[in-house]
PDB file of N, CA, C and O in Angstrom:
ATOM      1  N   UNK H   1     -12.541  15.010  -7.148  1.00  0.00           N
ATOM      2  CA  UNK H   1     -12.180  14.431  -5.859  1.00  0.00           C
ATOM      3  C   UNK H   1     -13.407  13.917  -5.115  1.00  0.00           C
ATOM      4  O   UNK H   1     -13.347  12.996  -4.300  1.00  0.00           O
ATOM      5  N   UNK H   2     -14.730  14.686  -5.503  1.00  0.00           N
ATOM      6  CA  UNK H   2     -15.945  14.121  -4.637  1.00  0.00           C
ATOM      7  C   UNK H   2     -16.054  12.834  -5.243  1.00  0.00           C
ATOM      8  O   UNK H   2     -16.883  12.363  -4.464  1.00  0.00           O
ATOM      9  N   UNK H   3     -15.835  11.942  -6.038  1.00  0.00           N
ATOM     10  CA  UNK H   3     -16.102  10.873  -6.522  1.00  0.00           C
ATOM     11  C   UNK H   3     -15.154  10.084  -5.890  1.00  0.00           C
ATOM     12  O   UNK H   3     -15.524   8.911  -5.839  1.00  0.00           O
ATOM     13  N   UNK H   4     -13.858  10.327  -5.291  1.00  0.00           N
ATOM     14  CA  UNK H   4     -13.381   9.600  -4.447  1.00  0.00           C
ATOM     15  C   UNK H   4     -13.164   9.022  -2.946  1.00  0.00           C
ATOM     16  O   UNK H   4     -12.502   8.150  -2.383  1.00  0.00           O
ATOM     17  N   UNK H   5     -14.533  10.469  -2.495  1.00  0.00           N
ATOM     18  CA  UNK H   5     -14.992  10.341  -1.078  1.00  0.00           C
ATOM     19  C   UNK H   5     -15.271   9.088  -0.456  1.00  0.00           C
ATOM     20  O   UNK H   5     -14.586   8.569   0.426  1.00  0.00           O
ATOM     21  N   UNK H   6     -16.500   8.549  -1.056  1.00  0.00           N
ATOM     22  CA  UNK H   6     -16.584   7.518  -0.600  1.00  0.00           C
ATOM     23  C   UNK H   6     -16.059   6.391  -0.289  1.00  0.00           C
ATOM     24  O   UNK H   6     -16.376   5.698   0.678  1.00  0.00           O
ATOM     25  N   UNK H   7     -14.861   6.053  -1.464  1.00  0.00           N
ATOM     26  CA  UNK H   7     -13.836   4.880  -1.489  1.00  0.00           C
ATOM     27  C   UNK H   7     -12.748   5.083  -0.483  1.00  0.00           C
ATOM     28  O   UNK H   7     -12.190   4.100   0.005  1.00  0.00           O
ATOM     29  N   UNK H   8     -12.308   6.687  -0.036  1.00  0.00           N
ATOM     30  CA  UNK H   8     -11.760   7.010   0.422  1.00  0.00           C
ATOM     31  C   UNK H   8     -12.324   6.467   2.129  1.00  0.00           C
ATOM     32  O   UNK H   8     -11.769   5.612   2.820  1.00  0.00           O
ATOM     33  N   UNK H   9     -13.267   7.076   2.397  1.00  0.00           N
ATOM     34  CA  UNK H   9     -14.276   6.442   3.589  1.00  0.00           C
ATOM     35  C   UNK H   9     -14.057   5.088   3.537  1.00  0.00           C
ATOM     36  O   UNK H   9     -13.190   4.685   4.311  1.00  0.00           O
ATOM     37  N   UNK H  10     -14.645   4.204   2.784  1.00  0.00           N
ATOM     38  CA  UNK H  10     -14.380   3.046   3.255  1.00  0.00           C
ATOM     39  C   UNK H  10     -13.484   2.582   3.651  1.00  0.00           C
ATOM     40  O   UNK H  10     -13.440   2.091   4.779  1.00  0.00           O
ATOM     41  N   UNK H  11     -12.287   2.608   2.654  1.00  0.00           N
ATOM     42  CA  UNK H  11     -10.802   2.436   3.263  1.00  0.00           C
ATOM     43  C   UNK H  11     -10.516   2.449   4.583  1.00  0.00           C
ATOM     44  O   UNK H  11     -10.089   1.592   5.356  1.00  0.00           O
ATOM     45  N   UNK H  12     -10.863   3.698   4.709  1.00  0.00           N
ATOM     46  CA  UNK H  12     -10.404   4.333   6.384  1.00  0.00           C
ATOM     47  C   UNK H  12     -10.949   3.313   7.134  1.00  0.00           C
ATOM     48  O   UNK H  12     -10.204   2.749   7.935  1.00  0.00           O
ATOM     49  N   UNK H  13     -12.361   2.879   7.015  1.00  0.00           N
ATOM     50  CA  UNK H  13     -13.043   1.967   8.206  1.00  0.00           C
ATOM     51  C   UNK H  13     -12.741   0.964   8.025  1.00  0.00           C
ATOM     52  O   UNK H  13     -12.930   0.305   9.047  1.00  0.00           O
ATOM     53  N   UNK H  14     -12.239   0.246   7.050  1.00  0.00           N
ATOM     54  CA  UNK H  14     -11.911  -1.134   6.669  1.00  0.00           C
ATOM     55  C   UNK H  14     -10.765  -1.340   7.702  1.00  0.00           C
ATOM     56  O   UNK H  14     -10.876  -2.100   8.664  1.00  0.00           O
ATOM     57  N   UNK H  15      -9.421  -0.448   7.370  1.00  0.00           N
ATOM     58  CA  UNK H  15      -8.259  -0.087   8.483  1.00  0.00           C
ATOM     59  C   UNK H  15      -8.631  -0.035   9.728  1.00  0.00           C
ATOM     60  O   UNK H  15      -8.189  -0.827  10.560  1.00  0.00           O
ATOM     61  N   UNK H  16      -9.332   0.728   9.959  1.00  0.00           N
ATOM     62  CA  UNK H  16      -9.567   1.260  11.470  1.00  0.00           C
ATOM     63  C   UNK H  16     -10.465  -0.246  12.071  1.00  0.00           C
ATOM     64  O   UNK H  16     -10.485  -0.516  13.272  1.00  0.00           O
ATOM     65  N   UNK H  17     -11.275  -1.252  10.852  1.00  0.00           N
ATOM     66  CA  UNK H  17     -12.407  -2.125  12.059  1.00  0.00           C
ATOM     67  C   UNK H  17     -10.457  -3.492  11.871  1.00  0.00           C
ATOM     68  O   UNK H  17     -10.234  -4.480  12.571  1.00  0.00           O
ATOM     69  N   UNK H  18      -9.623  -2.990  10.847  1.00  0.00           N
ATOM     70  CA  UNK H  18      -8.676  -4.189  11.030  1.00  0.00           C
ATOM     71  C   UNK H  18      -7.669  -4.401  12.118  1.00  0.00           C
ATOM     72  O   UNK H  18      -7.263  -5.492  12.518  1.00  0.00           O
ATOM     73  N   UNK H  19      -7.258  -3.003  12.619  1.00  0.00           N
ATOM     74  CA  UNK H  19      -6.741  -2.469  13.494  1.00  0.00           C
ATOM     75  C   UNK H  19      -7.383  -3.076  15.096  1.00  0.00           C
ATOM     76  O   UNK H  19      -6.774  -3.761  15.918  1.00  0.00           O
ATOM     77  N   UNK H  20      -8.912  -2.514  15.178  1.00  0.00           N
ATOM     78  CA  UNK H  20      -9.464  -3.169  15.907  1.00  0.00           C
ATOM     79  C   UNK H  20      -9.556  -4.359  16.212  1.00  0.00           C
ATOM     80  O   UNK H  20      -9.699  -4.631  17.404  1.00  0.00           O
ATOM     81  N   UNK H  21      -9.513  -5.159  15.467  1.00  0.00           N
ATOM     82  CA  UNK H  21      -9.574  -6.435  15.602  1.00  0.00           C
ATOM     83  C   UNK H  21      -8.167  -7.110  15.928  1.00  0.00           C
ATOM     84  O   UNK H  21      -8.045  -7.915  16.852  1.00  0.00           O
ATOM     85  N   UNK H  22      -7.434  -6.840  15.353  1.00  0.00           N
ATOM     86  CA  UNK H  22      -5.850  -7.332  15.728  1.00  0.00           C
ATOM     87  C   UNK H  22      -5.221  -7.904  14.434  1.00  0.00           C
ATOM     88  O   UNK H  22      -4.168  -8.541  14.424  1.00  0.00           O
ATOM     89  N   UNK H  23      -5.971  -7.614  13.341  1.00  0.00           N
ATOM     90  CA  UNK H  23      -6.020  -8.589  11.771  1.00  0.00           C
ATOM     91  C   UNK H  23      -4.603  -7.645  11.070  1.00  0.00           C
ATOM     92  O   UNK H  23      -4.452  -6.431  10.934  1.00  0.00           O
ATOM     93  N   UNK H  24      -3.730  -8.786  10.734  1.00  0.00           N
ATOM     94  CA  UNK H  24      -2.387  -7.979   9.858  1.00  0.00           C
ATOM     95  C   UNK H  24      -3.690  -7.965   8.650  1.00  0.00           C
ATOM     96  O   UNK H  24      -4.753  -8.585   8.621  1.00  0.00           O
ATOM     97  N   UNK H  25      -3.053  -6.923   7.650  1.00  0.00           N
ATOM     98  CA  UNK H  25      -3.592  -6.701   6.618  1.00  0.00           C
ATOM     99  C   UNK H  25      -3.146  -6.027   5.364  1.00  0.00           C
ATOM    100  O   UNK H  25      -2.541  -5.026   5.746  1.00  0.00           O
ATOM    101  N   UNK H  26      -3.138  -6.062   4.243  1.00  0.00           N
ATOM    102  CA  UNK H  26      -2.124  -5.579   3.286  1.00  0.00           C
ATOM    103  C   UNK H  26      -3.153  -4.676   2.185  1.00  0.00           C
ATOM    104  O   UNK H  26      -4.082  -5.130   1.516  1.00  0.00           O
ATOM    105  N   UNK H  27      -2.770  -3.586   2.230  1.00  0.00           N
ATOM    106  CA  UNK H  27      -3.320  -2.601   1.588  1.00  0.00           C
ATOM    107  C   UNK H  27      -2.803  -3.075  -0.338  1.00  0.00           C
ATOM    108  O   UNK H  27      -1.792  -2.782  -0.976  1.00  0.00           O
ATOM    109  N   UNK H  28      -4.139  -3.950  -0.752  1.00  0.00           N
ATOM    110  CA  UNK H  28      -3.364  -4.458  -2.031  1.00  0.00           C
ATOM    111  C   UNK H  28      -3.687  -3.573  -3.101  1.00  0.00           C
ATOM    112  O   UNK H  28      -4.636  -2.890  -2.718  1.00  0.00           O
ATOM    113  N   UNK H  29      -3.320  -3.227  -4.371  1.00  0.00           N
ATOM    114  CA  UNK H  29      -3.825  -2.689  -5.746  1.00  0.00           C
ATOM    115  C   UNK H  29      -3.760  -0.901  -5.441  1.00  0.00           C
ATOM    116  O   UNK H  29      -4.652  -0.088  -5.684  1.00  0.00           O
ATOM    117  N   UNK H  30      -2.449  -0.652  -4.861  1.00  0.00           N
ATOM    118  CA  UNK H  30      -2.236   0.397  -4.669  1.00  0.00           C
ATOM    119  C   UNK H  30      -1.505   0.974  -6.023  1.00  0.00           C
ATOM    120  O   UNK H  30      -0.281   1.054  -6.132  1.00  0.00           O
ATOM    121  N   UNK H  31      -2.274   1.295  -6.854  1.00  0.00           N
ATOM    122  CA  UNK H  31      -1.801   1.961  -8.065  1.00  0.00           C
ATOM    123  C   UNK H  31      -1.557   3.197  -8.830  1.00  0.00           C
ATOM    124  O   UNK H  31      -1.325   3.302 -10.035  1.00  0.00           O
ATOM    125  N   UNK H  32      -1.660   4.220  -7.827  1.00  0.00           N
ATOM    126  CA  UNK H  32      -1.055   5.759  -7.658  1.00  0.00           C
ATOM    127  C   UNK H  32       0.655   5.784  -5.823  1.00  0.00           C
ATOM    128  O   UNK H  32       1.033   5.026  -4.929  1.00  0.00           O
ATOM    129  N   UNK H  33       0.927   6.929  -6.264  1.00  0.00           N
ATOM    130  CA  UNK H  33       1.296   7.342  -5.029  1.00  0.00           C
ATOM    131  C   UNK H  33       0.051   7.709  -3.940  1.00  0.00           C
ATOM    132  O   UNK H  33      -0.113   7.634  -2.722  1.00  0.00           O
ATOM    133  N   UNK H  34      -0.425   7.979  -4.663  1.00  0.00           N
ATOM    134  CA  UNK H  34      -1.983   8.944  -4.066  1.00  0.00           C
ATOM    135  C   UNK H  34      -1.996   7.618  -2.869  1.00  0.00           C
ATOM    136  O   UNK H  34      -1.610   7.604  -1.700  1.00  0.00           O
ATOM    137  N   UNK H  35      -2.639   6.508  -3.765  1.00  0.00           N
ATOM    138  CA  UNK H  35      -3.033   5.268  -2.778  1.00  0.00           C
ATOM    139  C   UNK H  35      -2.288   5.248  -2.028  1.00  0.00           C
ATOM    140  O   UNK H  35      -2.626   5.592  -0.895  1.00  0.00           O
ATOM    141  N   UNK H  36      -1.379   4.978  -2.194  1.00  0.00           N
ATOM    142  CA  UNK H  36       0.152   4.748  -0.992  1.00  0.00           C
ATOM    143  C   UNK H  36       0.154   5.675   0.316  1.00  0.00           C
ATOM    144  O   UNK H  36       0.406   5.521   1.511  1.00  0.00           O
ATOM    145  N   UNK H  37      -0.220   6.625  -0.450  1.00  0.00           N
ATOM    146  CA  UNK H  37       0.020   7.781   0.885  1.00  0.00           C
ATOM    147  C   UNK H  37      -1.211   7.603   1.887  1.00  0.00           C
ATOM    148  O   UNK H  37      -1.185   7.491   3.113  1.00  0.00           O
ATOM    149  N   UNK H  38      -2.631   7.611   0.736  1.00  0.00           N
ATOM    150  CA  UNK H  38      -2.984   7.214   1.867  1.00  0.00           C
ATOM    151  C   UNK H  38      -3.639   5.841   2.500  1.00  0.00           C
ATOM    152  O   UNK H  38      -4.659   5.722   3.178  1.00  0.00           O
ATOM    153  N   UNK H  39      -2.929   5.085   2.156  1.00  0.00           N
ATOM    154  CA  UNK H  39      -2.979   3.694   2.877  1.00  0.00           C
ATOM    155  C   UNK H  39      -1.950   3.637   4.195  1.00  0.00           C
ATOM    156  O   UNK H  39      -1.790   2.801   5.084  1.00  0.00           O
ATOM    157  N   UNK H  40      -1.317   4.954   3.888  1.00  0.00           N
ATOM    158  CA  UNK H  40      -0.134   4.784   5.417  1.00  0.00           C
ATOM    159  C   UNK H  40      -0.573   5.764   5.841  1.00  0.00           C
ATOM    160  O   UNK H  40      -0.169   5.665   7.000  1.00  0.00           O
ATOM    161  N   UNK H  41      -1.409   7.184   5.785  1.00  0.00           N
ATOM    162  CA  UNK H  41      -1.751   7.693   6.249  1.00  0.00           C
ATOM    163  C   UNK H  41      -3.014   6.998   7.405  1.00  0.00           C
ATOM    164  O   UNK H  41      -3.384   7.396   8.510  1.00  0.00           O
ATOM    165  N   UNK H  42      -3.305   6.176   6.827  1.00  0.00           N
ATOM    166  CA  UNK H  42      -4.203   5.420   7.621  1.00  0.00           C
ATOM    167  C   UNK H  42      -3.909   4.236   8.848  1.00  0.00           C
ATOM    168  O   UNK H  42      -4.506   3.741   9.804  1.00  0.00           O
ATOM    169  N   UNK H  43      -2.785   4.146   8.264  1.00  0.00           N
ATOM    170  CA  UNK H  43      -2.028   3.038   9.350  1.00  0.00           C
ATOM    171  C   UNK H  43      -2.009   1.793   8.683  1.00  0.00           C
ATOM    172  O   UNK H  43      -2.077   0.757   9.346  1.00  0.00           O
ATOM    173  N   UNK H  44      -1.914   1.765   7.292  1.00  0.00           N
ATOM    174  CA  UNK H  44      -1.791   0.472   6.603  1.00  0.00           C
ATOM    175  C   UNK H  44      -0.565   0.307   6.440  1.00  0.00           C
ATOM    176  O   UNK H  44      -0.126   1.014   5.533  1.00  0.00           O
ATOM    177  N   UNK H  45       0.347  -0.473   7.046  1.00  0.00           N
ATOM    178  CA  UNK H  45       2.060  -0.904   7.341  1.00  0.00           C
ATOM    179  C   UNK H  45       2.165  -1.601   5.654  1.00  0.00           C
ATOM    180  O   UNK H  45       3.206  -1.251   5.099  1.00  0.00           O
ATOM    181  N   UNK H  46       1.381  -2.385   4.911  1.00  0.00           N
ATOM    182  CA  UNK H  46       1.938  -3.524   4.337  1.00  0.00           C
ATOM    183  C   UNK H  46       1.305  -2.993   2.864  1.00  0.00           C
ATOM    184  O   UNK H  46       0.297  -3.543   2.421  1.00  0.00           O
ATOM    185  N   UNK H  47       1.756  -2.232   2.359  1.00  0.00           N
ATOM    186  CA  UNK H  47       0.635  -1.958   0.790  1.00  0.00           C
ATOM    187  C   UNK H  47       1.803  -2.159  -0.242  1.00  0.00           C
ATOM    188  O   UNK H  47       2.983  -1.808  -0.262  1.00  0.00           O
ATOM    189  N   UNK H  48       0.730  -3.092  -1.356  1.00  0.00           N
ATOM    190  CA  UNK H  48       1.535  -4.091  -2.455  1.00  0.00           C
ATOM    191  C   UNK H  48       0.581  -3.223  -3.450  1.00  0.00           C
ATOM    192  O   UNK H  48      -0.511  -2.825  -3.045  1.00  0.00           O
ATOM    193  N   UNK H  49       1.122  -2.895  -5.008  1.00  0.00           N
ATOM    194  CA  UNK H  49       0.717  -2.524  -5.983  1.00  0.00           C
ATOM    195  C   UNK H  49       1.364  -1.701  -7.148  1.00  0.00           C
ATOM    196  O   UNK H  49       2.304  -0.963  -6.853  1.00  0.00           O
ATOM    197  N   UNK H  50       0.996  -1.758  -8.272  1.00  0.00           N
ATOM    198  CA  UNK H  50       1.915  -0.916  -9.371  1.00  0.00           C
ATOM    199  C   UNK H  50       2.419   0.084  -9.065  1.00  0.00           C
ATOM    200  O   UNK H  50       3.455   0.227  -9.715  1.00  0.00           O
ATOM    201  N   UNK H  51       2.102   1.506  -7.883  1.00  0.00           N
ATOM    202  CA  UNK H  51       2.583   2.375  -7.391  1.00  0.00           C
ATOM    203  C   UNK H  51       3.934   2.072  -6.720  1.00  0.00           C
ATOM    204  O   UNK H  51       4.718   2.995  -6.497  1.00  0.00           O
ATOM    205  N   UNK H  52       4.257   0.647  -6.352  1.00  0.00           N
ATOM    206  CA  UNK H  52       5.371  -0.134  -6.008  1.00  0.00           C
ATOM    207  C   UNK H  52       6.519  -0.252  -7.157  1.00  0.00           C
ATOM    208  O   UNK H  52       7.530   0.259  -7.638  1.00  0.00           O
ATOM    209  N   UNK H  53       5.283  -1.661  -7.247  1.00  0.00           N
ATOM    210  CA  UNK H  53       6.928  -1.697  -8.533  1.00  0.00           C
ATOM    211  C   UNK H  53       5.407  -2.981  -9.566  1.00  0.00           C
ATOM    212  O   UNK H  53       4.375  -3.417  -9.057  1.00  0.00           O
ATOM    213  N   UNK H  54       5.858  -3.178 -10.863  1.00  0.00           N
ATOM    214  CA  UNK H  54       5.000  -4.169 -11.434  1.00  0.00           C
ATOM    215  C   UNK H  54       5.354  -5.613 -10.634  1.00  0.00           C
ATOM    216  O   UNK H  54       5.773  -5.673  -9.477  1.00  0.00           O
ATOM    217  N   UNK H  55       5.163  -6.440 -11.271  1.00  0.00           N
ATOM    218  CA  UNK H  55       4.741  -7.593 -10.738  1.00  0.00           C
ATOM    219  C   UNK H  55       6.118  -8.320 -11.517  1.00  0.00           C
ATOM    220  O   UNK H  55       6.293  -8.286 -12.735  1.00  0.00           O
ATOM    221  N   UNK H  56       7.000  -8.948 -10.573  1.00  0.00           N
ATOM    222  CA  UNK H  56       8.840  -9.149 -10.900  1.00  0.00           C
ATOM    223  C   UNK H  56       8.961 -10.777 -11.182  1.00  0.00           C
ATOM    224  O   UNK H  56       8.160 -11.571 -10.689  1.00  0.00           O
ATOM    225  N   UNK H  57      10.051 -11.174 -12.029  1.00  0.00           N
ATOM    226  CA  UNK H  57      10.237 -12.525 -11.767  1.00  0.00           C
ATOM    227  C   UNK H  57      10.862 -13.028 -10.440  1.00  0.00           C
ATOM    228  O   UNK H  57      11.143 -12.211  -9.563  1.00  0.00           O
ATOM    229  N   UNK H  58      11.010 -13.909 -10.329  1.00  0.00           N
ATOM    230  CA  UNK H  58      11.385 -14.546  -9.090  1.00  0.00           C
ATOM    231  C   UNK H  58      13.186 -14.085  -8.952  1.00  0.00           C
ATOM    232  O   UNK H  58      13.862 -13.614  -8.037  1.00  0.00           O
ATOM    233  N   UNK H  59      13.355 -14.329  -9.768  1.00  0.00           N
ATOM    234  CA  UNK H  59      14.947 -14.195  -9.875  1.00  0.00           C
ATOM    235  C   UNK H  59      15.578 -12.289  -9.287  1.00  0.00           C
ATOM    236  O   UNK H  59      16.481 -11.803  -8.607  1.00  0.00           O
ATOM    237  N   UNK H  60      14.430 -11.839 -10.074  1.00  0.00           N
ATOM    238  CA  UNK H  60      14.952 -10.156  -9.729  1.00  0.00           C
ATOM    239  C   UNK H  60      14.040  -9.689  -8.679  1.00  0.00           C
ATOM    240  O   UNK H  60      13.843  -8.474  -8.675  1.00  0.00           O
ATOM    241  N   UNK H  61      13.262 -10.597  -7.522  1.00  0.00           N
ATOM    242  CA  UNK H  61      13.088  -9.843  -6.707  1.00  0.00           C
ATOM    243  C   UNK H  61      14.123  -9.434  -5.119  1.00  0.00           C
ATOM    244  O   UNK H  61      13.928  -8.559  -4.275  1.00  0.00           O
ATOM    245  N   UNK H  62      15.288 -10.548  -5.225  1.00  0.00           N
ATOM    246  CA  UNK H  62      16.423 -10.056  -4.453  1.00  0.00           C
ATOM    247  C   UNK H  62      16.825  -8.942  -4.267  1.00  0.00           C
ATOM    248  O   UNK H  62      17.180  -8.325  -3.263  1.00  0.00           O
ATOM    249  N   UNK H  63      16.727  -8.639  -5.641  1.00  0.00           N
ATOM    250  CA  UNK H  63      17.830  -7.122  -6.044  1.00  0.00           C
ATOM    251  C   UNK H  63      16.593  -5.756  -5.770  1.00  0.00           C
ATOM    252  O   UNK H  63      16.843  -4.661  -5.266  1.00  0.00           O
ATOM    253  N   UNK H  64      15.418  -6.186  -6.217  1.00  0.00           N
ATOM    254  CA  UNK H  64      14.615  -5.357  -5.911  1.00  0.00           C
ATOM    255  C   UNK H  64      14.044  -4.742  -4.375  1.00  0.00           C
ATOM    256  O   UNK H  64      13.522  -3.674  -4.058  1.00  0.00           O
ATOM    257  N   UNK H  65      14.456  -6.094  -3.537  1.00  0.00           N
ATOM    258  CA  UNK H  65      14.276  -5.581  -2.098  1.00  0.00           C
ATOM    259  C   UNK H  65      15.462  -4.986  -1.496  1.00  0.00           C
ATOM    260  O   UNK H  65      15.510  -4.121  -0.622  1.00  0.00           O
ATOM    261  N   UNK H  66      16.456  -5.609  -2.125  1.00  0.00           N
ATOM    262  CA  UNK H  66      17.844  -4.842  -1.979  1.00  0.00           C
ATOM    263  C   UNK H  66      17.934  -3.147  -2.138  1.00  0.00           C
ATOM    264  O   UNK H  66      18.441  -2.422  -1.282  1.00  0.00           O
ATOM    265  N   UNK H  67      17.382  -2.710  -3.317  1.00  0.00           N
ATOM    266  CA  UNK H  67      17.333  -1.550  -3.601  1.00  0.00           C
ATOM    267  C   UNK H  67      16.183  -0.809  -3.021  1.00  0.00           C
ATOM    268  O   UNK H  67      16.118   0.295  -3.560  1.00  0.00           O
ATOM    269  N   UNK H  68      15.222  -0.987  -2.107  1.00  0.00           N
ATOM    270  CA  UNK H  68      14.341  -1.236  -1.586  1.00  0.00           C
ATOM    271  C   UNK H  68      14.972  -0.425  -0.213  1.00  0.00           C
ATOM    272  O   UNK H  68      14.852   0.762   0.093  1.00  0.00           O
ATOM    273  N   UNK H  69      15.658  -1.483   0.461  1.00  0.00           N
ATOM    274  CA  UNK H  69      16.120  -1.166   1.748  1.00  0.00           C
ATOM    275  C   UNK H  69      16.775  -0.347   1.529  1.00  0.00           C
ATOM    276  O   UNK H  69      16.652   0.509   2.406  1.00  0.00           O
ATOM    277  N   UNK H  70      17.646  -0.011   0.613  1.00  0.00           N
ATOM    278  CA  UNK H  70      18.731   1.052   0.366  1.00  0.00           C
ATOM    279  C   UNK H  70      18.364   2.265   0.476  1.00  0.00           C
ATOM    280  O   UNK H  70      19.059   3.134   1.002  1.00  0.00           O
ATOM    281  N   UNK H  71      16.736   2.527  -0.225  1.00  0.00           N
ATOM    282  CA  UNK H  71      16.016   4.008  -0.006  1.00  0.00           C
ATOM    283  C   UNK H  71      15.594   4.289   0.938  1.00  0.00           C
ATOM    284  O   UNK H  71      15.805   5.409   1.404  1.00  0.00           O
ATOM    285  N   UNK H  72      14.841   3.372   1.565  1.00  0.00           N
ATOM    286  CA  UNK H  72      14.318   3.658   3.111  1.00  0.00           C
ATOM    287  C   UNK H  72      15.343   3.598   4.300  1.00  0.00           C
ATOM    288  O   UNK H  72      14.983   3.630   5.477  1.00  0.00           O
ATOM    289  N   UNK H  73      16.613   3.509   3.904  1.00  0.00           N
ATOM    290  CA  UNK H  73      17.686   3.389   4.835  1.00  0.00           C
ATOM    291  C   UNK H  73      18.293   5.090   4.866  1.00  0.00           C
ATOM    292  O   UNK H  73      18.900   5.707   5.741  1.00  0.00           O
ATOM    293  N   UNK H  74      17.824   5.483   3.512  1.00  0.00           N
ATOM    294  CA  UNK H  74      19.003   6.842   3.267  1.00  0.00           C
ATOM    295  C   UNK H  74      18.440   7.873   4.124  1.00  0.00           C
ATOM    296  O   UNK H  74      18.992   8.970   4.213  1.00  0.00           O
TER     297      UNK H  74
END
């Protein structure tokens, strides 16, 4: 985990100087839950990455936001 201190640190200030500033921003290449959690633990609203979902055709991403809303609704 000490090897992830630092990346972990940056993150945080990257958020916190984006926040400051007023900058939307999207927490990208979130590829654990780990990331996820804490990219919202931090106040990152918008995080895109394999911990999501892979990368969809155009056609099946309807259904995918569909099922999407369905979990965060329950």
């Amino acid at each position: 985990m000490h090897d992830s201190l630092p990346k972990t640190n940056l993150v945080k200030t990257i958020v916190q100087m984006a926040k400051i500033l007023n900058l939307d921003m999207v927490g990208e290449g979130a590829e654990t839950m780990e990331d996820v959690e804490m990219l919202s633990l931090f106040g990152c609203a918008v995080i895109q990455g394999f911990a999501l979902s892979r990368p969809l055709p155009l056609a099946d991403i309807e259904d995918f936001m569909r099922q999407r809303e369905g979990k965060s609704s329950s």
